[in-house]
Amino acid sequence: MTRPTLWRHGDFVRLWSAATVSTYGSLVTQTALPFAAILLLDASPAVISTLLVAELLPGFIVGLLAGAWIDRVRRRPVMIVADLGRALLLATIPLSVLGGWFGFGQLYAVAALVSVLGVFFDVAYQSHLPAIVDRDDLIEANSKITAASSVAEAAAFSSGGWLIQLLTAPFAILVDAATFLVSAGLIARMRTPETRGSAKGEEDPASSMLDEVRQGLRAVWDQPVLRGLVGAGIAQNLAYGVIGTVFLLYVNQEVGFSPGLLGMIFAVGGVSSFAGAMLAGRLPRFGVGLIMIVTLVLGALGLAMIPLATAANAVGILFLVGNQLVTDPALTVYDINQVSLRQAIAPSHVIGRVNATVRVTEFGALLAGTLLGGYLGEVLGLRTTLWAAVACSLAAALILAFSPVRQVRRIPDLPAASPA
């Protein structure tokens, strides 16, 4: 019998639509926040590093507790409140410009609070998706969501750079605030019945939240496949943190590309990510573990093209476009498979805590990479720092290659992990 398409699943389509519009706005802001610091406040590498730390540290601190709490409550209201809160916070940035008190303090505060709400939204969303679709459909569902997000990425980066130039960075962030409102409205219309989470603390109110956090940590540590994913994720996100700190400074200040042209180059990554998302559902027949290792290697090779761009000329454009054509689709395929694999094998009663544990390790690695990137950028220079990030990205592929993940052939055949 032919299985029904996910496009006929109303709640999935609503979640898919919410993720798409939210991604568009988020990527506009992802570009606008550092450009606001660079163009309006003449930020140095250390200042950009501090801004990124403000985004990462709060999420790192609250992440594990967020997972334990989300396992106790309904997840859809959490997503709605997180969307509305982020819209309100982002709207304060252009207001601060009009009021004449725009500065780093405002950027740091908004970045930190948006980060906290983003953690709650992401953990709730990743924990809710397996309750909407069957486990056999997880790769397809994540592929469709990622494909739509890739289109949003292309639209965001192709328009975002020009929005920043035409409206200025703070006012371009209003686009993001509006998209979070749309996302909240779509999620509010979801109709799949949802019960409160099944964490042990709900059965025993006196149960310590910290005990539940420890159960989530054990659920990850005791499952060898999850442990391998976390190890590779730490190395990969360490590389992301380093690159995120120095990338815009390198291509804008040192190499000389304008925000508008960079936005057009970044848009190529959205198109290539879409291709990767479309391809992801067809690759598992080659072995999920093998595909994940190969895509991490390709991602690292693509990152190497960034420091190879040394001038704002045709050759520099070719290298940056090449980075978008190689790294973005490769890492898109990797992310779809690793999220689907994690959702498939995490026990349902601790899935929020498992997702939160992975999220916190990612935040921790990003935070460490951000601090390291700021330091290395000041001491060694921006280009050398980028090469260090490439080496770290290759290490992620090696970690995965020597883990049990390489033996995973097909996600639906993998048994769920035993409760910790």
Short mmCIF file of C-alpha atoms in Angstrom, two decimals, residues 230-240 365 389 392-397 399:
data_model
loop_
_atom_site.label_atom_id
_atom_site.label_comp_id
_atom_site.label_asym_id
_atom_site.label_seq_id
_atom_site.Cartn_x
_atom_site.Cartn_y
_atom_site.Cartn_z
CA VAL A 230 27.89 14.19 20.36
CA GLY A 231 31.66 13.79 20.01
CA ALA A 232 31.61 14.72 16.34
CA GLY A 233 29.18 17.55 17.06
CA ILE A 234 31.51 19.06 19.64
CA ALA A 235 34.40 19.22 17.16
CA GLN A 236 32.19 20.53 14.35
CA ASN A 237 30.58 23.23 16.49
CA LEU A 238 33.97 24.26 17.84
CA ALA A 239 34.90 24.94 14.20
CA TYR A 240 31.61 26.81 13.66
CA ALA A 365 31.48 23.92 21.75
CA ALA A 389 38.78 25.96 12.07
CA CYS A 392 38.88 21.18 13.63
CA SER A 393 36.14 20.38 11.13
CA LEU A 394 38.21 17.51 9.71
CA ALA A 395 38.64 16.19 13.25
CA ALA A 396 34.85 15.90 13.52
CA ALA A 397 34.80 13.51 10.56
CA ILE A 399 35.67 11.16 15.44
#
